[in-house]
PDB file of C-alpha atoms in Angstrom:
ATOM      1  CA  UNK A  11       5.239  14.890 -13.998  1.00 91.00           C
ATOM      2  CA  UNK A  12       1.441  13.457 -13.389  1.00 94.00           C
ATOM      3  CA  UNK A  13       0.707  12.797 -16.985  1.00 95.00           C
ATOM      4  CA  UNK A  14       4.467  11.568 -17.455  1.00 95.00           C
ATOM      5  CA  UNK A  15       4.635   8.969 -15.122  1.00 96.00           C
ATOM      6  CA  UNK A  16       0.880   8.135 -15.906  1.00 96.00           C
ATOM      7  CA  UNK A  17       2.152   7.272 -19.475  1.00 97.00           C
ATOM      8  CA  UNK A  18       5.084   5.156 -17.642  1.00 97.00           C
ATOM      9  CA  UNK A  19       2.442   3.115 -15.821  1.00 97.00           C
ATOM     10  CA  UNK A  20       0.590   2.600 -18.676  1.00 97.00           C
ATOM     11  CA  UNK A  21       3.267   1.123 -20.254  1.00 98.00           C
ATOM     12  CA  UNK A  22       4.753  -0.755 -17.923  1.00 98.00           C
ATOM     13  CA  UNK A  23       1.454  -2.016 -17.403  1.00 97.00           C
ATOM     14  CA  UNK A  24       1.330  -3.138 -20.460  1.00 98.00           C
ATOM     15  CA  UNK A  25       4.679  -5.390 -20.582  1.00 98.00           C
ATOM     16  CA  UNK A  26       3.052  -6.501 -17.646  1.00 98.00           C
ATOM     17  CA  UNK A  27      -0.408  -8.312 -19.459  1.00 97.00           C
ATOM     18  CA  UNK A  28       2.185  -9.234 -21.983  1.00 98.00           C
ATOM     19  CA  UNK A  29       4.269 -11.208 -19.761  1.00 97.00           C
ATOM     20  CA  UNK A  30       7.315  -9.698 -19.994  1.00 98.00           C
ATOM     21  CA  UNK A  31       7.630  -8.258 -16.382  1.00 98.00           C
ATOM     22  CA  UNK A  32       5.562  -8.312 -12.903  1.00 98.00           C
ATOM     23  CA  UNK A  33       4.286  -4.663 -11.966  1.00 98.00           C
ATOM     24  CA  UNK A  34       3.415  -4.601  -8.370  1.00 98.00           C
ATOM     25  CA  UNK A  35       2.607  -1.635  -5.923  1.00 98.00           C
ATOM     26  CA  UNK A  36       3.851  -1.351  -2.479  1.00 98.00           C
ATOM     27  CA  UNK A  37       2.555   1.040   0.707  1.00 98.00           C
ATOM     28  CA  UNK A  38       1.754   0.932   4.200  1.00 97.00           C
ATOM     29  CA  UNK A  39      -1.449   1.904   6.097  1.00 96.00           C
ATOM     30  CA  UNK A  40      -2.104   2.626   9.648  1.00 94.00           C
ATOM     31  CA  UNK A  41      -4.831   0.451  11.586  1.00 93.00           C
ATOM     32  CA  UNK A  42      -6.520   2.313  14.587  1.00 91.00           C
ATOM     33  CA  UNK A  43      -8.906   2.061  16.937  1.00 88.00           C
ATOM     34  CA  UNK A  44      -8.686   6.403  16.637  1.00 78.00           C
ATOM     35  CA  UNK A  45     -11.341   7.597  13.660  1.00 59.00           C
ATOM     36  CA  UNK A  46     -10.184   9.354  10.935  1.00 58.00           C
ATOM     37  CA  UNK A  47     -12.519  11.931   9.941  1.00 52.00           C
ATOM     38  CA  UNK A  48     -10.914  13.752   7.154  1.00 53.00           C
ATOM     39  CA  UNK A  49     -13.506  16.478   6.564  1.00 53.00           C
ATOM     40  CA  UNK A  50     -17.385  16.896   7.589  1.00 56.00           C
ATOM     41  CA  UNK A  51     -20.344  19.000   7.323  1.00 60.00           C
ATOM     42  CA  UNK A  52     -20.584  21.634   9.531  1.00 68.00           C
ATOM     43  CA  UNK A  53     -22.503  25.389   9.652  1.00 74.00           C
ATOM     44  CA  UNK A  54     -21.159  28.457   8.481  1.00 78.00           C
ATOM     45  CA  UNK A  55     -18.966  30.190  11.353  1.00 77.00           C
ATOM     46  CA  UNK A  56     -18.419  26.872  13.336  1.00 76.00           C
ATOM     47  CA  UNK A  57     -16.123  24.515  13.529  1.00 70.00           C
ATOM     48  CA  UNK A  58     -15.796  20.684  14.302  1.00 66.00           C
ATOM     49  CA  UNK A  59     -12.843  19.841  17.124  1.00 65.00           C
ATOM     50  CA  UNK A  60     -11.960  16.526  17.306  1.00 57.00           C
ATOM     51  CA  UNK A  61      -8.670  15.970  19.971  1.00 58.00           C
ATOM     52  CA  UNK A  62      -5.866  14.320  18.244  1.00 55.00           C
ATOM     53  CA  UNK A  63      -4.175  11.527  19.803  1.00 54.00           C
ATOM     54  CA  UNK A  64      -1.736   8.399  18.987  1.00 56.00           C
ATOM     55  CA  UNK A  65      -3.588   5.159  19.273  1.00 58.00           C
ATOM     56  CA  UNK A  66      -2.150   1.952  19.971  1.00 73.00           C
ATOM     57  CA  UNK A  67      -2.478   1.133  16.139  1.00 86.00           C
ATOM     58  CA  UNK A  68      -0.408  -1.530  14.212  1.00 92.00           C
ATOM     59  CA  UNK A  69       1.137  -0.756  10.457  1.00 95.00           C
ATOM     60  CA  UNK A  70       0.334  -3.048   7.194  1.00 97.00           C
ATOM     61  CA  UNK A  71       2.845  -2.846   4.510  1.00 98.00           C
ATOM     62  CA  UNK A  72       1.860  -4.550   1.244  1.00 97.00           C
ATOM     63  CA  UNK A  73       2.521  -5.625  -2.021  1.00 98.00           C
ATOM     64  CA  UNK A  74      -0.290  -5.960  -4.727  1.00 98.00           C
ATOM     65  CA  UNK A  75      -0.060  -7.197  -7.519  1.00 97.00           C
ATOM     66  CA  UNK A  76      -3.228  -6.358 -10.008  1.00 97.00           C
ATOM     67  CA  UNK A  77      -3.161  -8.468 -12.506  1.00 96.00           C
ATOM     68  CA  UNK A  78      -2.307 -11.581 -10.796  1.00 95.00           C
ATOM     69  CA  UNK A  79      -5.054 -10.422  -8.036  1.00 95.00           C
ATOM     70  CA  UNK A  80      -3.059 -11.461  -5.031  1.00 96.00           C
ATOM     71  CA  UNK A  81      -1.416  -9.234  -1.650  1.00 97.00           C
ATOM     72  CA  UNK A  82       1.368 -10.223   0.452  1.00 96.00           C
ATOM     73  CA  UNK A  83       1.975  -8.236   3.382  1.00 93.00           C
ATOM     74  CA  UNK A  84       3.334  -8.141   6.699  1.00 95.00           C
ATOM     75  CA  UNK A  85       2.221  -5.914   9.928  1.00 93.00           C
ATOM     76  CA  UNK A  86       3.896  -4.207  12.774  1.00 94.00           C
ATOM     77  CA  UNK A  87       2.850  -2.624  15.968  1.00 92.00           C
ATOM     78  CA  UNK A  88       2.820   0.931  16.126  1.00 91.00           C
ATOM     79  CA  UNK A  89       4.164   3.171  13.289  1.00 92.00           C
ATOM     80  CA  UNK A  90       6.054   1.845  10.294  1.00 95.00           C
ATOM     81  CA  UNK A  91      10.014   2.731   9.562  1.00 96.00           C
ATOM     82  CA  UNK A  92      12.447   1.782   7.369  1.00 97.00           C
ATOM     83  CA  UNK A  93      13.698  -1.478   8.732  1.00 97.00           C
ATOM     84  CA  UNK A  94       9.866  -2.527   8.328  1.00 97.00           C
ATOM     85  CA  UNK A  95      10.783  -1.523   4.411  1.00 98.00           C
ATOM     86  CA  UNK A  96      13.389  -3.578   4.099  1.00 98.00           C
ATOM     87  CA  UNK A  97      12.374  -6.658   5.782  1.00 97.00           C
ATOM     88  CA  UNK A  98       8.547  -6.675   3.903  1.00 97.00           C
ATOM     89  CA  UNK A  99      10.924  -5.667   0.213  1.00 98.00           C
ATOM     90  CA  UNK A 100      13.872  -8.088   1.231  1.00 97.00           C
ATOM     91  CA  UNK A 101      11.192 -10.884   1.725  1.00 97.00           C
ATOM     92  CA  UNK A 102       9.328 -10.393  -1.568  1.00 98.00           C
ATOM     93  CA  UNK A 103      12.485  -9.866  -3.191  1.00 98.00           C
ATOM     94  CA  UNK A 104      13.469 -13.649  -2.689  1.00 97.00           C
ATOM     95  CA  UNK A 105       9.721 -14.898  -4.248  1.00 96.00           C
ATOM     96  CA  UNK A 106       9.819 -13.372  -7.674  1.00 95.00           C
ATOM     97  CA  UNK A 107      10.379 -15.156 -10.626  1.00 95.00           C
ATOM     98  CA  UNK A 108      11.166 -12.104 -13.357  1.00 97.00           C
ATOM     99  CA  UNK A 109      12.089  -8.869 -13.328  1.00 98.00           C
ATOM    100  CA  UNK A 110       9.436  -7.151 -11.147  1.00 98.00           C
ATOM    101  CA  UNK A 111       8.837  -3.104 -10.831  1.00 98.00           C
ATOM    102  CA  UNK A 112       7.554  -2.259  -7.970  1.00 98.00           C
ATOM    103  CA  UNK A 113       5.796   1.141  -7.568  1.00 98.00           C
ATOM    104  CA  UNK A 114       5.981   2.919  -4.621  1.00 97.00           C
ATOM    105  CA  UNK A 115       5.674   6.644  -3.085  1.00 96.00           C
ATOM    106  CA  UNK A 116       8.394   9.081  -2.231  1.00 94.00           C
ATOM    107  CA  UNK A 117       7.456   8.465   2.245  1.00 95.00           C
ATOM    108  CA  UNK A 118      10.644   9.382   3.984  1.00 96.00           C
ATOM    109  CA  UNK A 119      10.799   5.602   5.268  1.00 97.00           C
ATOM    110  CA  UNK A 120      10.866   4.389   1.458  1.00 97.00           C
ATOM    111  CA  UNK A 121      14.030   6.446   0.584  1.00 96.00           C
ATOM    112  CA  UNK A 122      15.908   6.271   3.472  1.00 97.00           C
ATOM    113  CA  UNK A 123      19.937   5.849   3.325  1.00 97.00           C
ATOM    114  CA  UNK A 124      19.109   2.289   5.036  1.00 98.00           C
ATOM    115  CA  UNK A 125      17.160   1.280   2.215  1.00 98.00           C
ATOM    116  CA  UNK A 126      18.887   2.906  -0.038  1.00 97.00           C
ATOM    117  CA  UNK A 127      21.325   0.683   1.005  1.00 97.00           C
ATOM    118  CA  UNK A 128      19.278  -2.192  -0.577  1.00 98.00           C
ATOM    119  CA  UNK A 129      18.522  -1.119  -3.896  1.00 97.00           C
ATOM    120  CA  UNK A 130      21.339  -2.806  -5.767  1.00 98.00           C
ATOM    121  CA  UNK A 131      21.270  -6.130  -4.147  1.00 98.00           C
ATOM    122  CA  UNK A 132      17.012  -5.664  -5.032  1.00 98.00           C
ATOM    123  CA  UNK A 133      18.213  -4.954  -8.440  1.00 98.00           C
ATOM    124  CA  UNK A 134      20.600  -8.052  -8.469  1.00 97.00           C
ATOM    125  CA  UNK A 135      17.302 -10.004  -7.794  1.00 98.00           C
ATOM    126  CA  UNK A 136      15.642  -8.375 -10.502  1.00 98.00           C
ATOM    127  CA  UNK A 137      13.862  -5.963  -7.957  1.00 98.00           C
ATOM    128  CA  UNK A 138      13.300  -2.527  -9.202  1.00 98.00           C
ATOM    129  CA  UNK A 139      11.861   0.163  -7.175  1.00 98.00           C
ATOM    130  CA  UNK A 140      10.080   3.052  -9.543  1.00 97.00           C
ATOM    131  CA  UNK A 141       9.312   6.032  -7.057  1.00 97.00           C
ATOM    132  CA  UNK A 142       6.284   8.331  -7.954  1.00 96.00           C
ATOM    133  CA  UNK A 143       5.362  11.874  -8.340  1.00 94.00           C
ATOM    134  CA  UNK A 144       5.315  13.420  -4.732  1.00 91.00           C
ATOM    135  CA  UNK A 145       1.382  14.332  -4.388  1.00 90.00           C
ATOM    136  CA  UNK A 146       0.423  11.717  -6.831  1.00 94.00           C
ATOM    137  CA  UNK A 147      -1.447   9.019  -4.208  1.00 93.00           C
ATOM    138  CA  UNK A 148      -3.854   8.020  -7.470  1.00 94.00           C
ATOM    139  CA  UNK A 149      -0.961   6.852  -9.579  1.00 96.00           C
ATOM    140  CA  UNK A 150      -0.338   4.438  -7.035  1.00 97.00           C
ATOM    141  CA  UNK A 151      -3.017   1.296  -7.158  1.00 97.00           C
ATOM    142  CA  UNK A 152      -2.452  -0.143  -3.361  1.00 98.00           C
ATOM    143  CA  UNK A 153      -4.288   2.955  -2.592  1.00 97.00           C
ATOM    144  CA  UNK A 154      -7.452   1.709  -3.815  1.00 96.00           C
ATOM    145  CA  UNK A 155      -6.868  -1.783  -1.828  1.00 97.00           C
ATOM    146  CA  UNK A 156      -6.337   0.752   1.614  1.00 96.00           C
ATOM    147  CA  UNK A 157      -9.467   2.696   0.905  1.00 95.00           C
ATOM    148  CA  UNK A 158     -11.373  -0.426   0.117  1.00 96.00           C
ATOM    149  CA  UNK A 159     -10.251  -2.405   3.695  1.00 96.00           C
ATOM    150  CA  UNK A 160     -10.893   1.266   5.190  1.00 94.00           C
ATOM    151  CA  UNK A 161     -13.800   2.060   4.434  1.00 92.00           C
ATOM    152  CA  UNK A 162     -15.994  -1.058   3.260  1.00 95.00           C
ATOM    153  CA  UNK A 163     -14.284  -4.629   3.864  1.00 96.00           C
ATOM    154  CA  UNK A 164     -14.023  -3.477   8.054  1.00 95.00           C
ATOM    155  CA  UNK A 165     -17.371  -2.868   9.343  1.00 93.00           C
ATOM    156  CA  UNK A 166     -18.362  -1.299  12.651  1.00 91.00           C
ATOM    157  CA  UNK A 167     -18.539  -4.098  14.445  1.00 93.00           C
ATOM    158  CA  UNK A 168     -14.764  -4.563  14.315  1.00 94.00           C
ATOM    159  CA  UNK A 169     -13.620  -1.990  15.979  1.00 91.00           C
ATOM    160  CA  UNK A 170     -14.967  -3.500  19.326  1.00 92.00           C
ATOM    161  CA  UNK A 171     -11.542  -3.690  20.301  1.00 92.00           C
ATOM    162  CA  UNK A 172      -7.491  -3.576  19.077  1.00 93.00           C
ATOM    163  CA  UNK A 173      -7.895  -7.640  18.708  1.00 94.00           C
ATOM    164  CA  UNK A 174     -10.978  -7.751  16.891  1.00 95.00           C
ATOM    165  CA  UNK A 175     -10.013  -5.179  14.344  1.00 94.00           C
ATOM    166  CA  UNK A 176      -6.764  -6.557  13.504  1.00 94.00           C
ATOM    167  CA  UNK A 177      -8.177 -10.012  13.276  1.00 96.00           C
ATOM    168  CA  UNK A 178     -10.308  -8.745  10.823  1.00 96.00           C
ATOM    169  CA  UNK A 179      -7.769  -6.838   8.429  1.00 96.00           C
ATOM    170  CA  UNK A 180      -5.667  -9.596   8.565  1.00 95.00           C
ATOM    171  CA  UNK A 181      -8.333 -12.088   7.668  1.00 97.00           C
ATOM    172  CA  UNK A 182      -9.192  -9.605   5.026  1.00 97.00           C
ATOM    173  CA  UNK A 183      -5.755  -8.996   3.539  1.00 96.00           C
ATOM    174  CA  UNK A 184      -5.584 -12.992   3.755  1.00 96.00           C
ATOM    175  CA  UNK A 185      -8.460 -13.159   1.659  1.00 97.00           C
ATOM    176  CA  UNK A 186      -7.840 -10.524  -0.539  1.00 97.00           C
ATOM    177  CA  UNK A 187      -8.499 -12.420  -4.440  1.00 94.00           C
ATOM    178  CA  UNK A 188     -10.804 -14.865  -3.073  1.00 95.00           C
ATOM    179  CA  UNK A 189     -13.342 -13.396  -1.045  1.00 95.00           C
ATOM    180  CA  UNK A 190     -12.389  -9.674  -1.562  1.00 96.00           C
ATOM    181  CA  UNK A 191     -10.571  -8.398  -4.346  1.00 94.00           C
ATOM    182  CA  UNK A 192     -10.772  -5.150  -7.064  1.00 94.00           C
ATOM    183  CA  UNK A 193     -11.222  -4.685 -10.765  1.00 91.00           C
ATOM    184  CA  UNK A 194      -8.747  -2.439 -11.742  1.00 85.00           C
ATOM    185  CA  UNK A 195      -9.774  -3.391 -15.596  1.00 69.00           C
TER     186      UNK A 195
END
């Protein structure tokens, strides 16, 4: 299914450059105070604890669009749902100008009966939603923007506190094409 749908990218990506339709990729990220430490070093027989908790985060859900370099995006407090969805894909459905694909992950909140709901008016708008592999994050380019924000564009000093750091990823996200942006060439 990998290879598959990587050949469906490419292709789409390619009436894309040619003009003939907008290819865009949608997701959501969390933004937290709470560090997410994924895996570290440790010594044989031991292991690294860290407590898990809920922070008082906010979501970002976002459209990019590669070639054109830009984001759009909205964010929420606390965790995202599906009514975040469909307000962020209802929005962006009114500003396109051509038939648009946007690519997107198989999260609970993205195939939800509500938005579900949505999919032919989308459609009628010249919307259309292309769901990925399950397990297949790479095939998804939005990914890249999250890790970038993550892990280089926010630096230490913003996480000072919940108002600094989300003053920063919006400026970022704001920004993103101008001062920040990725060559996905």
């Amino acid at each position: 299914m990998f290879r598959f749908f990587q050949q469906e990218l490419d292709c789409l990506g390619q009436q894309a450059r040619q003009g003939e339709i907008d290819l865009c990729y949608f997701d959501e990220t969390g933004i937290s105070l709470c560090p997410n430490v994924p895996y570290a070093w440790q010594p044989v027989g031991t292991a690294n604890k860290l407590p898990a908790r809920r922070g008082n985060g906010v979501s970002v859900l976002g459209i990019l669009d590669p070639l054109a370099n830009t984001f759009t995006g909205s964010y929420y407090h606390g965790a995202a749902n599906s009514a975040c969805v469909i307000q962020v894909l209802d929005s962006f459905s009114e500003t396109i100008k051509k038939k648009t694909v946007l690519v997107l992950d198989n999260a609970a909140i993205h195939k939800s009966k509500d938005v579900k709901g949505y999919i032919e008016k989308w459609k009628g708008k010249g919307l259309y939603l292309q769901f990925i592999p399950a397990y297949c994050p790479e095939l998804n380019l939005i990914e890249v923007l999250w890790k970038m924000l993550k892990h280089y564009w926010i630096k230490p000093r913003h996480y000072t506190s919940m108002k600094s750091l989300i003053e920063a990823t919006l400026s970022i996200l704001q920004n993103y094409g101008k001062q920040y942006s990725i060559s996905f060439g």
